[in-house]
XYZ file of N, CA and C in Angstrom:
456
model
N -19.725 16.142 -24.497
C -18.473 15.399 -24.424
C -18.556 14.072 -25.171
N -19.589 13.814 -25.303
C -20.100 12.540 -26.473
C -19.910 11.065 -25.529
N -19.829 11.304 -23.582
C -19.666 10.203 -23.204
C -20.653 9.838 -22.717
N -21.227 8.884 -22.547
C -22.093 8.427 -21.156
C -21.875 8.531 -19.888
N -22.850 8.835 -18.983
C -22.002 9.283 -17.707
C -23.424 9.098 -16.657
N -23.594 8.205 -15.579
C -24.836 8.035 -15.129
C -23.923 7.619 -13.381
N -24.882 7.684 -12.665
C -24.312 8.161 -11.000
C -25.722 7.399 -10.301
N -25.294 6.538 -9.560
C -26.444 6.064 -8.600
C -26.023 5.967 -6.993
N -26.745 6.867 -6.257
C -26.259 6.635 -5.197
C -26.814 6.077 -4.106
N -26.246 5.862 -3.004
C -27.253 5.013 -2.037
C -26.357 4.987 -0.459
N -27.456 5.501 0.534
C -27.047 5.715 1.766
C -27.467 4.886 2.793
N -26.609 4.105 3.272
C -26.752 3.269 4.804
C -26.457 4.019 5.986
N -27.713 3.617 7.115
C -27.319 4.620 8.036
C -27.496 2.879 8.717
N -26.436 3.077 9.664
C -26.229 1.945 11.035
C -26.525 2.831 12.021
N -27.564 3.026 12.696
C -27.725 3.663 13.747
C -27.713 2.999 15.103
N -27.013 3.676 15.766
C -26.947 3.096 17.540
C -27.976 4.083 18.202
N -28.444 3.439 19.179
C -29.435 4.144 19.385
C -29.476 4.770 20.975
N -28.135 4.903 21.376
C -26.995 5.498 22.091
C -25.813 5.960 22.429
N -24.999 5.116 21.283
C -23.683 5.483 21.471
C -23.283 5.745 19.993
N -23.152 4.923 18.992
C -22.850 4.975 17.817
C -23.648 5.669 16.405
N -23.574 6.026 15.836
C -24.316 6.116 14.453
C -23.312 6.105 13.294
N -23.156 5.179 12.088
C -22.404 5.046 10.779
C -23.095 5.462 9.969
N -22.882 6.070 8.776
C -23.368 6.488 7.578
C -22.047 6.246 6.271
N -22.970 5.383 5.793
C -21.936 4.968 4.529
C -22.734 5.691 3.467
N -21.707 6.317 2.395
C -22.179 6.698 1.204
C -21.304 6.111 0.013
N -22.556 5.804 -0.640
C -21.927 4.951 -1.928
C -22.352 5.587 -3.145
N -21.506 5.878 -3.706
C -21.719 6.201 -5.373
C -20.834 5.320 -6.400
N -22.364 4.403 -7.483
C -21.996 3.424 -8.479
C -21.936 4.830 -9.717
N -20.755 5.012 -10.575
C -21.052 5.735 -11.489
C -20.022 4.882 -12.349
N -20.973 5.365 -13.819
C -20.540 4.437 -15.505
C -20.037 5.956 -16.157
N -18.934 5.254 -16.683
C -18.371 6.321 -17.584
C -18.109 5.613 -18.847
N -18.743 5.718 -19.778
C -18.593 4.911 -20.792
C -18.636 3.469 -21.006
N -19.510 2.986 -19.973
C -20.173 1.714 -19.913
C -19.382 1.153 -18.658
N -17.862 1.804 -18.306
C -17.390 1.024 -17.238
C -17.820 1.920 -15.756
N -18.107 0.772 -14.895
C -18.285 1.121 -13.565
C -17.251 1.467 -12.261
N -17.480 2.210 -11.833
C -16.160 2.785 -10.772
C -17.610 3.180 -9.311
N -16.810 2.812 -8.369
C -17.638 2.988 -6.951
C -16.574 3.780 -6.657
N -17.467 4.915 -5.725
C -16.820 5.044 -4.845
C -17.738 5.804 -3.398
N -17.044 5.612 -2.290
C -17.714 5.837 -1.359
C -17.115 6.091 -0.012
N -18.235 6.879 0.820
C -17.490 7.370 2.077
C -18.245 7.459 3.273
N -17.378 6.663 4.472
C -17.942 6.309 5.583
C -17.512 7.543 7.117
N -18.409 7.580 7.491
C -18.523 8.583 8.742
C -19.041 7.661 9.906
N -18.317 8.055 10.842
C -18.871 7.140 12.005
C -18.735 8.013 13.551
N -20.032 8.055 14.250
C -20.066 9.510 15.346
C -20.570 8.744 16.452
N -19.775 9.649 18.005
C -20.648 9.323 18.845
C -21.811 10.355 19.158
N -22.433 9.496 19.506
C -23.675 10.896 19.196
C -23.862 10.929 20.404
N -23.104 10.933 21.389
C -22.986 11.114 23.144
C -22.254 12.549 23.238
N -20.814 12.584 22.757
C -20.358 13.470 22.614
C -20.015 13.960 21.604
N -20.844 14.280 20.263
C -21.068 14.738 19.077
C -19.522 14.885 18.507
N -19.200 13.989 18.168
C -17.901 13.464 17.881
C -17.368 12.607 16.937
N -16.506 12.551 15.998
C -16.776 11.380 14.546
C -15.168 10.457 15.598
N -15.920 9.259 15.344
C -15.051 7.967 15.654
C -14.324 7.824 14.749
N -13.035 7.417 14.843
C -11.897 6.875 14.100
C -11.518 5.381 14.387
N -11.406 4.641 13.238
C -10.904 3.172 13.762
C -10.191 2.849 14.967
N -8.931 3.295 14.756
C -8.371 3.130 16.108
C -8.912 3.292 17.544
N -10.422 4.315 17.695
C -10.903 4.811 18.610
C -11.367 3.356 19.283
N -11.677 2.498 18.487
C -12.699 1.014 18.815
C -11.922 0.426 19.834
N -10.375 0.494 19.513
C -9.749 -0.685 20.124
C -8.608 -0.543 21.181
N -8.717 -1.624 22.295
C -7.528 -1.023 23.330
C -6.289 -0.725 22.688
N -5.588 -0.075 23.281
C -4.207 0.729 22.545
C -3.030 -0.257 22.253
N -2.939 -1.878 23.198
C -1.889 -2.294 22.799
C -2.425 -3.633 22.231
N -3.843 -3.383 21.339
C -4.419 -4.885 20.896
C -3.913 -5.186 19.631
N -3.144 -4.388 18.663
C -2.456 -4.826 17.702
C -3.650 -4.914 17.234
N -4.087 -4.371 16.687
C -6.028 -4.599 15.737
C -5.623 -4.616 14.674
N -4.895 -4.084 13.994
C -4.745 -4.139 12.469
C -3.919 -5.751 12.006
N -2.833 -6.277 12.814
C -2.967 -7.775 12.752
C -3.728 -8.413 12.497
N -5.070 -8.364 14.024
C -6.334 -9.067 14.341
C -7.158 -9.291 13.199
N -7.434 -8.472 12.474
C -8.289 -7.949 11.345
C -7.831 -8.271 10.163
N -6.309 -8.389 9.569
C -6.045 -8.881 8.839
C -6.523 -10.187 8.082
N -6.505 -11.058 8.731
C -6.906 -12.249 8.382
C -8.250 -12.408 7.918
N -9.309 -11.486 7.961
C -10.537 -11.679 7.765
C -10.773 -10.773 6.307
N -9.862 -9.226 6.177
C -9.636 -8.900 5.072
C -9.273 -9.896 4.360
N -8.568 -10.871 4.449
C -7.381 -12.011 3.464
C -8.897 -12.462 2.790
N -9.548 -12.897 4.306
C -10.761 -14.062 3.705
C -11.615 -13.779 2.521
N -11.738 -12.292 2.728
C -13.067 -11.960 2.201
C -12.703 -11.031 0.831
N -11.349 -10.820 0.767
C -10.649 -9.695 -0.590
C -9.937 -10.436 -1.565
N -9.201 -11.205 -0.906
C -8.098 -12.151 -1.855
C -7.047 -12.342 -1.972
N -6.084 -12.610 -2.179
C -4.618 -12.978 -1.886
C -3.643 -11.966 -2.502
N -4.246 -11.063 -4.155
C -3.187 -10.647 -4.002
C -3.213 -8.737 -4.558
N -2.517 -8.126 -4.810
C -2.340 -6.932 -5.311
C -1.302 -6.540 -5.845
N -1.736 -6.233 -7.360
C -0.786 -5.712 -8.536
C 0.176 -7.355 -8.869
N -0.618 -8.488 -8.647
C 0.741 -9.525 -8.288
C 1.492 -10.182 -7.545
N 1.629 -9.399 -6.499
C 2.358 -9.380 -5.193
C 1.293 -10.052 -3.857
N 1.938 -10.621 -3.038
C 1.383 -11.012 -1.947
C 1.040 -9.824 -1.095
N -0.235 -9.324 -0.775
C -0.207 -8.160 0.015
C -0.256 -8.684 1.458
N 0.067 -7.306 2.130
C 0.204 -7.687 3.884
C -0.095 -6.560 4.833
N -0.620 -6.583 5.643
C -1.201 -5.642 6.429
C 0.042 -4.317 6.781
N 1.033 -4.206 6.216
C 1.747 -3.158 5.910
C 1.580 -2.176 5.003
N 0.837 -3.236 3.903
C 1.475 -2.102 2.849
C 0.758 -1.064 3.357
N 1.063 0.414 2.110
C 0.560 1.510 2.713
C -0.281 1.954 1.975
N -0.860 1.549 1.206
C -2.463 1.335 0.846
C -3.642 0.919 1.851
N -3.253 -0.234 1.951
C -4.134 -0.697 2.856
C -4.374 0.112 3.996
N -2.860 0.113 4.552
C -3.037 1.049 5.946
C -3.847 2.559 5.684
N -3.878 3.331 4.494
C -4.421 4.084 4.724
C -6.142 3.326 4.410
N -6.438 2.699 3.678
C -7.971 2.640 3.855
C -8.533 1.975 5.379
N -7.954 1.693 5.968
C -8.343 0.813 7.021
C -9.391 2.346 7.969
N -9.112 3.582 7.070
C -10.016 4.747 7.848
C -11.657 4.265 7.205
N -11.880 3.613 6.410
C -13.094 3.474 6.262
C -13.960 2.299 6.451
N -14.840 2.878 7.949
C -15.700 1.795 8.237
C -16.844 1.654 8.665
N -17.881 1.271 9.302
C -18.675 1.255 9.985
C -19.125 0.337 10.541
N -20.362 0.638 11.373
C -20.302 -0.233 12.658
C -21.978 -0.470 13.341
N -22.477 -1.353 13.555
C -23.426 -1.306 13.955
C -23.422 -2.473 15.668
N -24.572 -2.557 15.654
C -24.722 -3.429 17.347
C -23.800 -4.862 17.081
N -23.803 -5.469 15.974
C -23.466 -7.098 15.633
C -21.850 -6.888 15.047
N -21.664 -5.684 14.143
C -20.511 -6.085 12.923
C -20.039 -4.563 12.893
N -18.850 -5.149 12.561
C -17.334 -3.860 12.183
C -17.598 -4.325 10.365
N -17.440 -3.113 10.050
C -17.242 -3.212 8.380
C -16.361 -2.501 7.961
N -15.623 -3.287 7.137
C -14.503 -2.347 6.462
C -14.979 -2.196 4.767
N -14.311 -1.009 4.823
C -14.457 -1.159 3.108
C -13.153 -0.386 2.307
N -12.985 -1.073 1.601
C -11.298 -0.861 0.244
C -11.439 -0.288 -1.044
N -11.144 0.363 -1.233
C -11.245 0.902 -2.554
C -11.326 -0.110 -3.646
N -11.858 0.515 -4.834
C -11.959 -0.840 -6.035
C -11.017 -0.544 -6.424
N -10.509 -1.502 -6.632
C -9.081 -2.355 -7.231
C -7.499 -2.484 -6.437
N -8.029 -1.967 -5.207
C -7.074 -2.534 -4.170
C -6.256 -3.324 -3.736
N -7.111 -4.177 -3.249
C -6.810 -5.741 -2.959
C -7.474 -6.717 -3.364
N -8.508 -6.567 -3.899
C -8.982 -7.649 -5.646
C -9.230 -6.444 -7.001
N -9.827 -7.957 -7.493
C -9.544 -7.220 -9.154
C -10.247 -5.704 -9.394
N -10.212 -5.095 -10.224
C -11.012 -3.627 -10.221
C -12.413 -4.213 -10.546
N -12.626 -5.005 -11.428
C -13.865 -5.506 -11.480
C -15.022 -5.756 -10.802
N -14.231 -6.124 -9.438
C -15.065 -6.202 -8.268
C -15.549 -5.356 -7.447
N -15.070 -4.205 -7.860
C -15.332 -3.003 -7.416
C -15.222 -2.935 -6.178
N -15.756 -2.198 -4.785
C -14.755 -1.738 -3.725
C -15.370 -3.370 -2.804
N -14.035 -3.731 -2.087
C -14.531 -4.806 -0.995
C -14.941 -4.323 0.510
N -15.923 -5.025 0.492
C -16.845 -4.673 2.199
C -16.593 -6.030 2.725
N -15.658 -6.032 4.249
C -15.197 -7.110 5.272
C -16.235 -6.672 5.701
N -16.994 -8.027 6.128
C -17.827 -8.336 7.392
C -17.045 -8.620 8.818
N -16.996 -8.029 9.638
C -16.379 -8.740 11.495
C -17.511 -8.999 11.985
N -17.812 -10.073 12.889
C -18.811 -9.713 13.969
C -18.082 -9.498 14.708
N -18.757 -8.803 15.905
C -18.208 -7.676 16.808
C -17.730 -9.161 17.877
N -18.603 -9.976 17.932
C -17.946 -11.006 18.710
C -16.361 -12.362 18.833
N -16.074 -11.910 17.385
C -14.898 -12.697 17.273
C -13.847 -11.066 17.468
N -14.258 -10.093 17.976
C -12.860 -8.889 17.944
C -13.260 -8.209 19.241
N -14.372 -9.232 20.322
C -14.947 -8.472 21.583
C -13.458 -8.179 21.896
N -12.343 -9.046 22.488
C -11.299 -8.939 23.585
C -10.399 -8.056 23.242
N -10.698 -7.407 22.182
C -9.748 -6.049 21.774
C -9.946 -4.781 21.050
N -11.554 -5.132 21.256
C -12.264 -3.486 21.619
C -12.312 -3.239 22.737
N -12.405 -1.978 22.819
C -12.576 -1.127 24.618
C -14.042 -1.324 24.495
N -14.439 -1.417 26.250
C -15.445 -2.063 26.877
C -16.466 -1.195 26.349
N -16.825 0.128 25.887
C -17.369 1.279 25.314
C -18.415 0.399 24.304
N -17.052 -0.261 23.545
C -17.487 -0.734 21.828
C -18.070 -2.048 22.204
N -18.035 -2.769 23.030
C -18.287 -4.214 22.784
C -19.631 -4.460 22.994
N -20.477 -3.821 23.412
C -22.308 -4.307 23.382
C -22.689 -3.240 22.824
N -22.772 -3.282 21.675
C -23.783 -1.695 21.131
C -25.297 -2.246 20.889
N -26.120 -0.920 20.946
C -27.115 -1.481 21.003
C -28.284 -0.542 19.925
N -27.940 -0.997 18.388
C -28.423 -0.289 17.500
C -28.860 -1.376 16.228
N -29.787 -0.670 15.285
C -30.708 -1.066 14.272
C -30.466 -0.623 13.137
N -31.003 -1.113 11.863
C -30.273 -0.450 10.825
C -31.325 -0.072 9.881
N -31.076 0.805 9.378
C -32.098 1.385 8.139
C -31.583 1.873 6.939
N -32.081 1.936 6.018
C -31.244 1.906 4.609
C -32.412 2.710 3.730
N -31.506 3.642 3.179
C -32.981 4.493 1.943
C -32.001 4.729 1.205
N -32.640 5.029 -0.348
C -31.748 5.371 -1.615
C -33.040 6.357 -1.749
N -31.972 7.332 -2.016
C -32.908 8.855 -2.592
C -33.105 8.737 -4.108
């Protein structure tokens, strides 16, 4: 095809070491010198062999996607395509499915070129679990897990 084409991948496992386990998968791939990520997060209880969904974290009338907003703002940037983005649009709302989670921190992650530049390729929000204790269910709020990281 006469292009360049190279793929690096790399797997985080957040393991709980009772209730939770996350596995993020990331793939950096160059297609003709430019870089595109992309990647995909799974998150299980390994109590009842079961994959967690965001919403699963949080009491039902805590308005979490509000809560959370503001820390996306902090850490992504103000705007998209131009426009002031807002925890409506429906972009966002659909990535808000990808996250993970360990004993300390909620992580989100956005597709590249989302809600900053494409350049920056995909954004990862840090939460600690302690500024979003009062609107997770009591389940989520003390986890008690370690983290390990290998690239094959």
């Amino acid at each position: 095809s006469g292009k360049d084409f190279s793929f690096q991948p790399k797997i985080t496992v957040y393991d709980g070491t009772s209730t939770t386990q996350s596995i993020v998968i990331s793939l950096e791939s160059y297609e003709g010198g430019h870089p595109r990520w992309i990647f995909s997060t799974y998150t299980y209880d390994v109590k009842k062999v079961r994959q967690i969904t965001l919403p699963d974290l949080f009491a039902a009338d805590s308005q979490w996607k509000e809560v959370l907003w503001p820390c996306v703002l902090n850490t992504a940037g103000q705007t998209l395509d131009g426009n002031k983005i807002t925890s409506k649009h429906p972009q966002i709302n659909q990535n808000y499915g990808s996250f993970s989670l360990d004993k300390r921190m909620l992580r989100l992650y956005f597709d590249q070129g989302l809600i900053a530049a494409h350049d920056q390729g995909p954004i990862e929000v840090e939460i600690p679990l302690t500024e979003i204790n009062p609107i997770l269910k009591p389940r989520f709020q003390d986890l008690d897990a370690t983290l390990k990281e290998t690239q094959p």
